[in-house]
Amino acid sequence: MHAGETRIGGPLVRRLLAEQFPRWAELPLRRVRSAGTVNALYRLGDDMAVRLPRIADGSGDALKEHAWLPRLAPMLPFAVPELLGLGTPAADYPWHWSVVRWLDGDTPAPGAPVDTRQLAADLGAFVAALRGIDLPGGPASYRGTPLAAVDAETRSAIEDLRGTIDTGAATAAWEEALSAPAWTGPPRWLHGDLMPMNLLVHDGRLTAVLDFGTLGTGDPACDLIPAWNLLPATARSVFRDAAGADDAGWARGRGWALSMALAQLPYYRTTNPVIADNAEHVIREVLAERRGS
């Protein structure tokens, strides 16, 4: 999926485990099929998983998660990864990596036959709980910045999609989001990547939130993106109310959803159809919501 991506396979994972966690080295190991874009994932035995960054952009994620998730987890209403081991760089692998507790559940999909209003309430409760945590010293999230920070790349992505989407409507929606009042409060905690593949559900209820590689502090509006990448229009007000989003935050969240989708669609069109299909879905939903407002 990425230029310069590190090749990861079962033999490499076995060697790393044997060198650093020999007590787990002989457990059954199998690759987990995933739409994730940064980490390779292997199930280890019945109740663990190994996560290894594929690219340099994810090289610091394991360290961040090990530093902050154990402190945040007790204050969150749903399960998050339990970190069992922090792997270190080796001769044949350049970055830190993790062994985590396996969490059961299914990744949700837009349009799935579940109680989306209950799922919306659960997602909103998670967003509100994370945003409300008073834990100082957190790292700045690159998606906790003003939308203007991604203006150039968003407009470039719109141009890349000319002939594929309604670029005029996308530009108007983007400029509308840019004009929303900026966040003026103190930096708040945010996940930063609440894509469907980073959520687990069971019987329509949220059970866990995964992959905190983009965890940090800043404007929490980015965590409103499930309103467009997962939830139908009929459930958005439930999510918004549970998350406690005001008009300006909602507009900025919609801008983040659009910006991310515009960047993902051309980038993953041929390498990750799950991400590309979700990006097309987000663009349609954002533009439809704007037309109906």
PDB file of C-alpha atoms in Angstrom:
ATOM      1  CA  MET A   1       0.000   0.000   0.000  1.00  0.00           C
ATOM      2  CA  HIS A   2       2.880   2.380   0.678  1.00  0.00           C
ATOM      3  CA  ALA A   3       6.224   3.242  -0.857  1.00  0.00           C
ATOM      4  CA  GLY A   4       9.037   1.933   1.312  1.00  0.00           C
ATOM      5  CA  GLU A   5       6.784  -0.468   3.189  1.00  0.00           C
ATOM      6  CA  THR A   6       8.660  -3.036   5.291  1.00  0.00           C
ATOM      7  CA  ARG A   7       7.992  -6.652   4.343  1.00  0.00           C
ATOM      8  CA  ILE A   8       6.574  -8.550   7.307  1.00  0.00           C
ATOM      9  CA  GLY A   9       5.870 -12.274   7.389  1.00  0.00           C
ATOM     10  CA  GLY A  10       5.364 -15.092   9.850  1.00  0.00           C
ATOM     11  CA  PRO A  11       9.049 -16.099  10.018  1.00  0.00           C
ATOM     12  CA  LEU A  12      10.047 -12.557  10.995  1.00  0.00           C
ATOM     13  CA  VAL A  13       7.390 -12.426  13.716  1.00  0.00           C
ATOM     14  CA  ARG A  14       8.550 -15.817  15.022  1.00  0.00           C
ATOM     15  CA  ARG A  15      12.166 -14.616  15.221  1.00  0.00           C
ATOM     16  CA  LEU A  16      11.187 -11.430  17.048  1.00  0.00           C
ATOM     17  CA  LEU A  17       9.107 -13.383  19.553  1.00  0.00           C
ATOM     18  CA  ALA A  18      11.879 -15.931  20.098  1.00  0.00           C
ATOM     19  CA  GLU A  19      14.418 -13.176  20.739  1.00  0.00           C
ATOM     20  CA  GLN A  20      12.301 -10.913  22.936  1.00  0.00           C
ATOM     21  CA  PHE A  21       9.344 -12.917  24.303  1.00  0.00           C
ATOM     22  CA  PRO A  22      10.465 -16.556  24.246  1.00  0.00           C
ATOM     23  CA  ARG A  23       7.615 -17.628  26.553  1.00  0.00           C
ATOM     24  CA  TRP A  24       5.221 -16.902  23.662  1.00  0.00           C
ATOM     25  CA  ALA A  25       7.380 -18.002  20.749  1.00  0.00           C
ATOM     26  CA  GLU A  26       5.855 -21.465  20.277  1.00  0.00           C
ATOM     27  CA  LEU A  27       2.206 -20.401  20.411  1.00  0.00           C
ATOM     28  CA  PRO A  28       0.133 -20.737  17.206  1.00  0.00           C
ATOM     29  CA  LEU A  29       0.599 -17.707  14.959  1.00  0.00           C
ATOM     30  CA  ARG A  30      -1.565 -16.656  12.044  1.00  0.00           C
ATOM     31  CA  ARG A  31      -1.924 -13.533   9.948  1.00  0.00           C
ATOM     32  CA  VAL A  32      -5.128 -11.573  10.469  1.00  0.00           C
ATOM     33  CA  ARG A  33      -6.731 -10.146   7.357  1.00  0.00           C
ATOM     34  CA  SER A  34      -7.346  -6.464   7.984  1.00  0.00           C
ATOM     35  CA  ALA A  35      -8.069  -3.255   6.121  1.00  0.00           C
ATOM     36  CA  GLY A  36      -5.632  -1.463   8.402  1.00  0.00           C
ATOM     37  CA  THR A  37      -3.062   0.628   6.610  1.00  0.00           C
ATOM     38  CA  VAL A  38      -0.223   1.067   9.120  1.00  0.00           C
ATOM     39  CA  ASN A  39       0.204  -2.187  11.072  1.00  0.00           C
ATOM     40  CA  ALA A  40       0.466  -5.857  10.191  1.00  0.00           C
ATOM     41  CA  LEU A  41      -1.563  -7.950  12.640  1.00  0.00           C
ATOM     42  CA  TYR A  42      -0.989 -11.553  13.758  1.00  0.00           C
ATOM     43  CA  ARG A  43      -3.074 -13.548  16.177  1.00  0.00           C
ATOM     44  CA  LEU A  44      -0.878 -15.216  18.776  1.00  0.00           C
ATOM     45  CA  GLY A  45      -2.435 -18.204  20.498  1.00  0.00           C
ATOM     46  CA  ASP A  46      -6.056 -17.671  21.466  1.00  0.00           C
ATOM     47  CA  ASP A  47      -5.888 -14.466  23.455  1.00  0.00           C
ATOM     48  CA  MET A  48      -3.078 -12.270  22.105  1.00  0.00           C
ATOM     49  CA  ALA A  49      -2.152 -10.348  18.970  1.00  0.00           C
ATOM     50  CA  VAL A  50       1.118  -9.005  17.592  1.00  0.00           C
ATOM     51  CA  ARG A  51       1.054  -5.590  15.889  1.00  0.00           C
ATOM     52  CA  LEU A  52       4.011  -4.453  13.806  1.00  0.00           C
ATOM     53  CA  PRO A  53       4.251  -1.130  11.922  1.00  0.00           C
ATOM     54  CA  ARG A  54       4.695  -1.470   8.181  1.00  0.00           C
ATOM     55  CA  ILE A  55       5.936   2.075   7.606  1.00  0.00           C
ATOM     56  CA  ALA A  56       8.090   4.677   9.310  1.00  0.00           C
ATOM     57  CA  ASP A  57       5.063   6.910   9.950  1.00  0.00           C
ATOM     58  CA  GLY A  58       3.831   4.315  12.430  1.00  0.00           C
ATOM     59  CA  SER A  59       7.179   3.705  14.093  1.00  0.00           C
ATOM     60  CA  GLY A  60       6.349   5.687  17.235  1.00  0.00           C
ATOM     61  CA  ASP A  61       2.817   4.387  17.715  1.00  0.00           C
ATOM     62  CA  ALA A  62       3.704   1.471  19.992  1.00  0.00           C
ATOM     63  CA  LEU A  63       5.696   3.716  22.325  1.00  0.00           C
ATOM     64  CA  LYS A  64       2.828   6.215  22.508  1.00  0.00           C
ATOM     65  CA  GLU A  65       0.258   3.527  23.213  1.00  0.00           C
ATOM     66  CA  HIS A  66       2.412   1.948  25.908  1.00  0.00           C
ATOM     67  CA  ALA A  67       2.923   5.319  27.553  1.00  0.00           C
ATOM     68  CA  TRP A  68      -0.690   6.490  27.555  1.00  0.00           C
ATOM     69  CA  LEU A  69      -3.237   3.699  27.087  1.00  0.00           C
ATOM     70  CA  PRO A  70      -2.779   2.129  30.545  1.00  0.00           C
ATOM     71  CA  ARG A  71      -3.506   5.557  32.048  1.00  0.00           C
ATOM     72  CA  LEU A  72      -6.485   6.342  29.834  1.00  0.00           C
ATOM     73  CA  ALA A  73      -8.148   2.917  29.788  1.00  0.00           C
ATOM     74  CA  PRO A  74      -9.687   3.054  33.299  1.00  0.00           C
ATOM     75  CA  MET A  75     -11.469   6.294  32.376  1.00  0.00           C
ATOM     76  CA  LEU A  76     -13.038   5.011  29.148  1.00  0.00           C
ATOM     77  CA  PRO A  77     -16.437   3.272  28.874  1.00  0.00           C
ATOM     78  CA  PHE A  78     -15.353   0.625  26.346  1.00  0.00           C
ATOM     79  CA  ALA A  79     -12.429  -1.743  26.029  1.00  0.00           C
ATOM     80  CA  VAL A  80      -9.176  -0.596  24.458  1.00  0.00           C
ATOM     81  CA  PRO A  81      -6.063  -2.642  23.694  1.00  0.00           C
ATOM     82  CA  GLU A  82      -4.373  -4.099  26.780  1.00  0.00           C
ATOM     83  CA  LEU A  83      -0.648  -3.921  26.217  1.00  0.00           C
ATOM     84  CA  LEU A  84       1.200  -7.070  27.245  1.00  0.00           C
ATOM     85  CA  GLY A  85       4.627  -6.469  25.762  1.00  0.00           C
ATOM     86  CA  LEU A  86       6.628  -3.777  24.003  1.00  0.00           C
ATOM     87  CA  GLY A  87       8.947  -5.151  21.365  1.00  0.00           C
ATOM     88  CA  THR A  88      12.115  -3.275  20.457  1.00  0.00           C
ATOM     89  CA  PRO A  89      13.922  -2.812  17.127  1.00  0.00           C
ATOM     90  CA  ALA A  90      16.027  -5.764  15.985  1.00  0.00           C
ATOM     91  CA  ALA A  91      18.625  -6.509  13.346  1.00  0.00           C
ATOM     92  CA  ASP A  92      15.963  -7.406  10.776  1.00  0.00           C
ATOM     93  CA  TYR A  93      13.151  -5.105  11.942  1.00  0.00           C
ATOM     94  CA  PRO A  94      13.675  -1.368  12.590  1.00  0.00           C
ATOM     95  CA  TRP A  95      10.815  -0.269  14.902  1.00  0.00           C
ATOM     96  CA  HIS A  96       9.058  -0.837  18.203  1.00  0.00           C
ATOM     97  CA  TRP A  97       6.123  -3.244  18.071  1.00  0.00           C
ATOM     98  CA  SER A  98       3.493  -4.601  20.474  1.00  0.00           C
ATOM     99  CA  VAL A  99       1.924  -7.711  21.895  1.00  0.00           C
ATOM    100  CA  VAL A 100      -1.644  -6.932  22.999  1.00  0.00           C
ATOM    101  CA  ARG A 101      -4.612  -8.782  24.426  1.00  0.00           C
ATOM    102  CA  TRP A 102      -6.923 -10.121  21.695  1.00  0.00           C
ATOM    103  CA  LEU A 103     -10.352  -8.471  21.716  1.00  0.00           C
ATOM    104  CA  ASP A 104     -13.305 -10.315  20.223  1.00  0.00           C
ATOM    105  CA  GLY A 105     -15.889  -8.591  18.064  1.00  0.00           C
ATOM    106  CA  ASP A 106     -16.704  -7.613  14.510  1.00  0.00           C
ATOM    107  CA  THR A 107     -15.802  -4.479  12.623  1.00  0.00           C
ATOM    108  CA  PRO A 108     -18.980  -2.585  11.676  1.00  0.00           C
ATOM    109  CA  ALA A 109     -19.846  -1.572   8.147  1.00  0.00           C
ATOM    110  CA  PRO A 110     -22.023   1.270   6.863  1.00  0.00           C
ATOM    111  CA  GLY A 111     -25.493  -0.026   6.140  1.00  0.00           C
ATOM    112  CA  ALA A 112     -25.171  -3.131   8.312  1.00  0.00           C
ATOM    113  CA  PRO A 113     -28.510  -4.318   9.803  1.00  0.00           C
ATOM    114  CA  VAL A 114     -27.863  -3.236  13.407  1.00  0.00           C
ATOM    115  CA  ASP A 115     -29.470  -0.794  15.814  1.00  0.00           C
ATOM    116  CA  THR A 116     -27.546   2.211  14.553  1.00  0.00           C
ATOM    117  CA  ARG A 117     -29.070   4.565  17.105  1.00  0.00           C
ATOM    118  CA  GLN A 118     -27.676   2.456  19.943  1.00  0.00           C
ATOM    119  CA  LEU A 119     -24.307   2.258  18.214  1.00  0.00           C
ATOM    120  CA  ALA A 120     -24.434   6.034  17.705  1.00  0.00           C
ATOM    121  CA  ALA A 121     -25.077   6.554  21.413  1.00  0.00           C
ATOM    122  CA  ASP A 122     -22.179   4.252  22.307  1.00  0.00           C
ATOM    123  CA  LEU A 123     -19.808   6.033  19.947  1.00  0.00           C
ATOM    124  CA  GLY A 124     -20.862   9.422  21.260  1.00  0.00           C
ATOM    125  CA  ALA A 125     -20.315   8.254  24.843  1.00  0.00           C
ATOM    126  CA  PHE A 126     -16.779   7.136  23.956  1.00  0.00           C
ATOM    127  CA  VAL A 127     -15.947  10.432  22.244  1.00  0.00           C
ATOM    128  CA  ALA A 128     -17.330  12.450  25.158  1.00  0.00           C
ATOM    129  CA  ALA A 129     -15.497  10.352  27.747  1.00  0.00           C
ATOM    130  CA  LEU A 130     -12.155  10.638  25.983  1.00  0.00           C
ATOM    131  CA  ARG A 131     -12.569  14.368  25.444  1.00  0.00           C
ATOM    132  CA  GLY A 132     -13.472  14.844  29.097  1.00  0.00           C
ATOM    133  CA  ILE A 133     -10.381  13.163  30.546  1.00  0.00           C
ATOM    134  CA  ASP A 134      -8.188  15.510  32.557  1.00  0.00           C
ATOM    135  CA  LEU A 135      -4.763  14.003  32.068  1.00  0.00           C
ATOM    136  CA  PRO A 136      -2.131  16.655  31.325  1.00  0.00           C
ATOM    137  CA  GLY A 137       1.004  16.356  29.238  1.00  0.00           C
ATOM    138  CA  GLY A 138      -0.420  14.434  26.310  1.00  0.00           C
ATOM    139  CA  PRO A 139       1.213  14.628  22.877  1.00  0.00           C
ATOM    140  CA  ALA A 140      -0.293  16.966  20.311  1.00  0.00           C
ATOM    141  CA  SER A 141      -2.412  15.153  17.732  1.00  0.00           C
ATOM    142  CA  TYR A 142      -1.800  16.086  14.115  1.00  0.00           C
ATOM    143  CA  ARG A 143      -5.562  15.824  13.607  1.00  0.00           C
ATOM    144  CA  GLY A 144      -6.182  18.085  16.564  1.00  0.00           C
ATOM    145  CA  THR A 145      -4.983  21.075  14.580  1.00  0.00           C
ATOM    146  CA  PRO A 146      -7.113  23.650  12.736  1.00  0.00           C
ATOM    147  CA  LEU A 147      -8.460  22.403   9.405  1.00  0.00           C
ATOM    148  CA  ALA A 148      -6.332  25.006   7.653  1.00  0.00           C
ATOM    149  CA  ALA A 149      -3.320  22.794   8.359  1.00  0.00           C
ATOM    150  CA  VAL A 150      -4.574  20.308   5.740  1.00  0.00           C
ATOM    151  CA  ASP A 151      -6.039  22.833   3.304  1.00  0.00           C
ATOM    152  CA  ALA A 152      -3.367  22.463   0.626  1.00  0.00           C
ATOM    153  CA  GLU A 153      -3.421  18.662   0.589  1.00  0.00           C
ATOM    154  CA  THR A 154      -7.230  18.585   0.627  1.00  0.00           C
ATOM    155  CA  ARG A 155      -7.477  20.891  -2.379  1.00  0.00           C
ATOM    156  CA  SER A 156      -4.821  18.827  -4.141  1.00  0.00           C
ATOM    157  CA  ALA A 157      -6.851  15.672  -3.506  1.00  0.00           C
ATOM    158  CA  ILE A 158      -9.962  17.327  -4.932  1.00  0.00           C
ATOM    159  CA  GLU A 159      -8.034  18.088  -8.113  1.00  0.00           C
ATOM    160  CA  ASP A 160      -6.793  14.492  -8.269  1.00  0.00           C
ATOM    161  CA  LEU A 161     -10.433  13.362  -8.223  1.00  0.00           C
ATOM    162  CA  ARG A 162     -11.634  15.665 -10.999  1.00  0.00           C
ATOM    163  CA  GLY A 163     -13.896  13.605 -13.247  1.00  0.00           C
ATOM    164  CA  THR A 164     -14.534  11.108 -10.432  1.00  0.00           C
ATOM    165  CA  ILE A 165     -16.510  13.234  -7.966  1.00  0.00           C
ATOM    166  CA  ASP A 166     -18.370  16.542  -8.066  1.00  0.00           C
ATOM    167  CA  THR A 167     -15.311  18.654  -7.387  1.00  0.00           C
ATOM    168  CA  GLY A 168     -17.291  21.888  -7.253  1.00  0.00           C
ATOM    169  CA  ALA A 169     -19.541  20.552  -4.493  1.00  0.00           C
ATOM    170  CA  ALA A 170     -16.568  19.058  -2.656  1.00  0.00           C
ATOM    171  CA  THR A 171     -14.708  22.381  -2.783  1.00  0.00           C
ATOM    172  CA  ALA A 172     -17.757  24.246  -1.512  1.00  0.00           C
ATOM    173  CA  ALA A 173     -18.211  21.767   1.341  1.00  0.00           C
ATOM    174  CA  TRP A 174     -14.535  22.031   2.243  1.00  0.00           C
ATOM    175  CA  GLU A 175     -14.567  25.824   2.237  1.00  0.00           C
ATOM    176  CA  GLU A 176     -17.693  25.806   4.387  1.00  0.00           C
ATOM    177  CA  ALA A 177     -15.886  23.657   6.950  1.00  0.00           C
ATOM    178  CA  LEU A 178     -12.838  25.933   6.848  1.00  0.00           C
ATOM    179  CA  SER A 179     -15.050  28.904   7.680  1.00  0.00           C
ATOM    180  CA  ALA A 180     -16.415  27.312  10.879  1.00  0.00           C
ATOM    181  CA  PRO A 181     -15.331  28.979  14.130  1.00  0.00           C
ATOM    182  CA  ALA A 182     -12.070  27.533  15.414  1.00  0.00           C
ATOM    183  CA  TRP A 183     -11.673  25.542  18.621  1.00  0.00           C
ATOM    184  CA  THR A 184     -10.809  27.952  21.429  1.00  0.00           C
ATOM    185  CA  GLY A 185     -10.822  25.600  24.390  1.00  0.00           C
ATOM    186  CA  PRO A 186      -7.859  23.845  25.989  1.00  0.00           C
ATOM    187  CA  PRO A 187      -6.394  20.827  24.188  1.00  0.00           C
ATOM    188  CA  ARG A 188      -8.579  17.768  24.751  1.00  0.00           C
ATOM    189  CA  TRP A 189      -7.810  14.079  24.250  1.00  0.00           C
ATOM    190  CA  LEU A 190      -8.858  12.552  20.935  1.00  0.00           C
ATOM    191  CA  HIS A 191      -8.437   9.204  19.217  1.00  0.00           C
ATOM    192  CA  GLY A 192      -7.878  10.768  15.803  1.00  0.00           C
ATOM    193  CA  ASP A 193      -8.794   7.810  13.571  1.00  0.00           C
ATOM    194  CA  LEU A 194     -12.275   6.508  14.404  1.00  0.00           C
ATOM    195  CA  MET A 195     -12.639   4.579  11.169  1.00  0.00           C
ATOM    196  CA  PRO A 196     -14.938   1.512  11.124  1.00  0.00           C
ATOM    197  CA  MET A 197     -11.950  -0.859  11.020  1.00  0.00           C
ATOM    198  CA  ASN A 198     -10.785   0.570  14.367  1.00  0.00           C
ATOM    199  CA  LEU A 199     -14.057  -0.320  16.106  1.00  0.00           C
ATOM    200  CA  LEU A 200     -15.417  -3.629  17.387  1.00  0.00           C
ATOM    201  CA  VAL A 201     -19.111  -4.352  17.878  1.00  0.00           C
ATOM    202  CA  HIS A 202     -21.239  -7.226  19.133  1.00  0.00           C
ATOM    203  CA  ASP A 203     -25.000  -7.433  18.648  1.00  0.00           C
ATOM    204  CA  GLY A 204     -24.990  -3.837  17.458  1.00  0.00           C
ATOM    205  CA  ARG A 205     -23.251  -2.478  20.550  1.00  0.00           C
ATOM    206  CA  LEU A 206     -19.799  -0.951  20.602  1.00  0.00           C
ATOM    207  CA  THR A 207     -17.459  -3.211  22.592  1.00  0.00           C
ATOM    208  CA  ALA A 208     -13.965  -1.880  21.893  1.00  0.00           C
ATOM    209  CA  VAL A 209     -11.964   0.849  20.197  1.00  0.00           C
ATOM    210  CA  LEU A 210      -8.646  -0.117  18.601  1.00  0.00           C
ATOM    211  CA  ASP A 211      -5.479   1.448  17.184  1.00  0.00           C
ATOM    212  CA  PHE A 212      -4.543   4.526  19.183  1.00  0.00           C
ATOM    213  CA  GLY A 213      -1.575   5.402  16.975  1.00  0.00           C
ATOM    214  CA  THR A 214      -3.043   8.855  16.264  1.00  0.00           C
ATOM    215  CA  LEU A 215      -3.929   9.446  19.925  1.00  0.00           C
ATOM    216  CA  GLY A 216      -3.188  12.929  21.187  1.00  0.00           C
ATOM    217  CA  THR A 217      -4.610  16.228  22.301  1.00  0.00           C
ATOM    218  CA  GLY A 218      -6.038  19.240  20.504  1.00  0.00           C
ATOM    219  CA  ASP A 219      -9.372  20.114  18.916  1.00  0.00           C
ATOM    220  CA  PRO A 220     -11.527  16.979  19.439  1.00  0.00           C
ATOM    221  CA  ALA A 221     -13.698  17.634  16.340  1.00  0.00           C
ATOM    222  CA  CYS A 222     -11.891  14.935  14.330  1.00  0.00           C
ATOM    223  CA  ASP A 223     -13.468  12.275  16.542  1.00  0.00           C
ATOM    224  CA  LEU A 224     -16.873  13.140  15.065  1.00  0.00           C
ATOM    225  CA  ILE A 225     -15.986  11.406  11.767  1.00  0.00           C
ATOM    226  CA  PRO A 226     -18.065   8.236  12.488  1.00  0.00           C
ATOM    227  CA  ALA A 227     -21.130  10.386  11.767  1.00  0.00           C
ATOM    228  CA  TRP A 228     -20.220  10.153   8.076  1.00  0.00           C
ATOM    229  CA  ASN A 229     -17.952   7.105   7.725  1.00  0.00           C
ATOM    230  CA  LEU A 230     -20.296   4.714   9.518  1.00  0.00           C
ATOM    231  CA  LEU A 231     -23.607   6.064  10.800  1.00  0.00           C
ATOM    232  CA  PRO A 232     -26.670   6.758   8.641  1.00  0.00           C
ATOM    233  CA  ALA A 233     -28.190  10.220   8.604  1.00  0.00           C
ATOM    234  CA  THR A 234     -31.043   9.000  10.825  1.00  0.00           C
ATOM    235  CA  ALA A 235     -28.654   8.234  13.695  1.00  0.00           C
ATOM    236  CA  ARG A 236     -26.363  11.249  13.482  1.00  0.00           C
ATOM    237  CA  SER A 237     -28.322  13.423  15.884  1.00  0.00           C
ATOM    238  CA  VAL A 238     -28.066  10.680  18.542  1.00  0.00           C
ATOM    239  CA  PHE A 239     -24.300  10.548  18.087  1.00  0.00           C
ATOM    240  CA  ARG A 240     -23.978  14.321  18.077  1.00  0.00           C
ATOM    241  CA  ASP A 241     -26.001  14.711  21.268  1.00  0.00           C
ATOM    242  CA  ALA A 242     -24.080  11.962  23.071  1.00  0.00           C
ATOM    243  CA  ALA A 243     -20.743  13.419  21.958  1.00  0.00           C
ATOM    244  CA  GLY A 244     -21.800  16.922  23.020  1.00  0.00           C
ATOM    245  CA  ALA A 245     -20.834  18.562  19.715  1.00  0.00           C
ATOM    246  CA  ASP A 246     -21.842  22.167  19.068  1.00  0.00           C
ATOM    247  CA  ASP A 247     -22.507  23.602  15.599  1.00  0.00           C
ATOM    248  CA  ALA A 248     -18.918  24.695  15.029  1.00  0.00           C
ATOM    249  CA  GLY A 249     -17.453  21.387  16.171  1.00  0.00           C
ATOM    250  CA  TRP A 250     -19.896  19.477  13.974  1.00  0.00           C
ATOM    251  CA  ALA A 251     -18.858  21.550  10.949  1.00  0.00           C
ATOM    252  CA  ARG A 252     -15.164  20.966  11.673  1.00  0.00           C
ATOM    253  CA  GLY A 253     -15.787  17.245  12.184  1.00  0.00           C
ATOM    254  CA  ARG A 254     -17.541  17.055   8.828  1.00  0.00           C
ATOM    255  CA  GLY A 255     -14.565  18.844   7.322  1.00  0.00           C
ATOM    256  CA  TRP A 256     -12.171  16.279   8.785  1.00  0.00           C
ATOM    257  CA  ALA A 257     -14.297  13.412   7.476  1.00  0.00           C
ATOM    258  CA  LEU A 258     -14.292  14.967   4.011  1.00  0.00           C
ATOM    259  CA  SER A 259     -10.586  15.804   3.999  1.00  0.00           C
ATOM    260  CA  MET A 260      -9.587  12.303   5.085  1.00  0.00           C
ATOM    261  CA  ALA A 261     -11.849  10.673   2.497  1.00  0.00           C
ATOM    262  CA  LEU A 262     -10.613  12.906  -0.318  1.00  0.00           C
ATOM    263  CA  ALA A 263      -7.018  11.927   0.485  1.00  0.00           C
ATOM    264  CA  GLN A 264      -7.799   8.223   0.914  1.00  0.00           C
ATOM    265  CA  LEU A 265      -9.778   7.663  -2.281  1.00  0.00           C
ATOM    266  CA  PRO A 266      -7.015   8.271  -4.830  1.00  0.00           C
ATOM    267  CA  TYR A 267      -4.290   6.862  -2.563  1.00  0.00           C
ATOM    268  CA  TYR A 268      -5.977   3.528  -1.815  1.00  0.00           C
ATOM    269  CA  ARG A 269      -8.068   3.112  -4.961  1.00  0.00           C
ATOM    270  CA  THR A 270      -6.044   0.132  -6.218  1.00  0.00           C
ATOM    271  CA  THR A 271      -4.385  -1.111  -3.018  1.00  0.00           C
ATOM    272  CA  ASN A 272      -7.063  -1.145  -0.314  1.00  0.00           C
ATOM    273  CA  PRO A 273     -10.628  -1.380  -1.656  1.00  0.00           C
ATOM    274  CA  VAL A 274     -12.169  -1.327   1.843  1.00  0.00           C
ATOM    275  CA  ILE A 275     -10.647   2.072   2.595  1.00  0.00           C
ATOM    276  CA  ALA A 276     -11.405   3.386  -0.904  1.00  0.00           C
ATOM    277  CA  ASP A 277     -15.037   2.247  -0.750  1.00  0.00           C
ATOM    278  CA  ASN A 278     -15.464   3.884   2.645  1.00  0.00           C
ATOM    279  CA  ALA A 279     -13.928   7.093   1.310  1.00  0.00           C
ATOM    280  CA  GLU A 280     -16.469   7.167  -1.536  1.00  0.00           C
ATOM    281  CA  HIS A 281     -19.222   6.584   1.016  1.00  0.00           C
ATOM    282  CA  VAL A 282     -18.018   9.492   3.177  1.00  0.00           C
ATOM    283  CA  ILE A 283     -17.853  11.895   0.242  1.00  0.00           C
ATOM    284  CA  ARG A 284     -21.404  10.983  -0.800  1.00  0.00           C
ATOM    285  CA  GLU A 285     -22.710  11.367   2.754  1.00  0.00           C
ATOM    286  CA  VAL A 286     -21.016  14.696   3.403  1.00  0.00           C
ATOM    287  CA  LEU A 287     -22.222  16.205   0.138  1.00  0.00           C
ATOM    288  CA  ALA A 288     -25.743  14.837   0.644  1.00  0.00           C
ATOM    289  CA  GLU A 289     -25.921  16.253   4.163  1.00  0.00           C
ATOM    290  CA  ARG A 290     -24.742  19.632   2.942  1.00  0.00           C
ATOM    291  CA  ARG A 291     -27.367  19.658   0.161  1.00  0.00           C
ATOM    292  CA  GLY A 292     -30.071  18.821   2.682  1.00  0.00           C
ATOM    293  CA  SER A 293     -29.073  21.390   5.285  1.00  0.00           C
TER     294      SER A 293
END
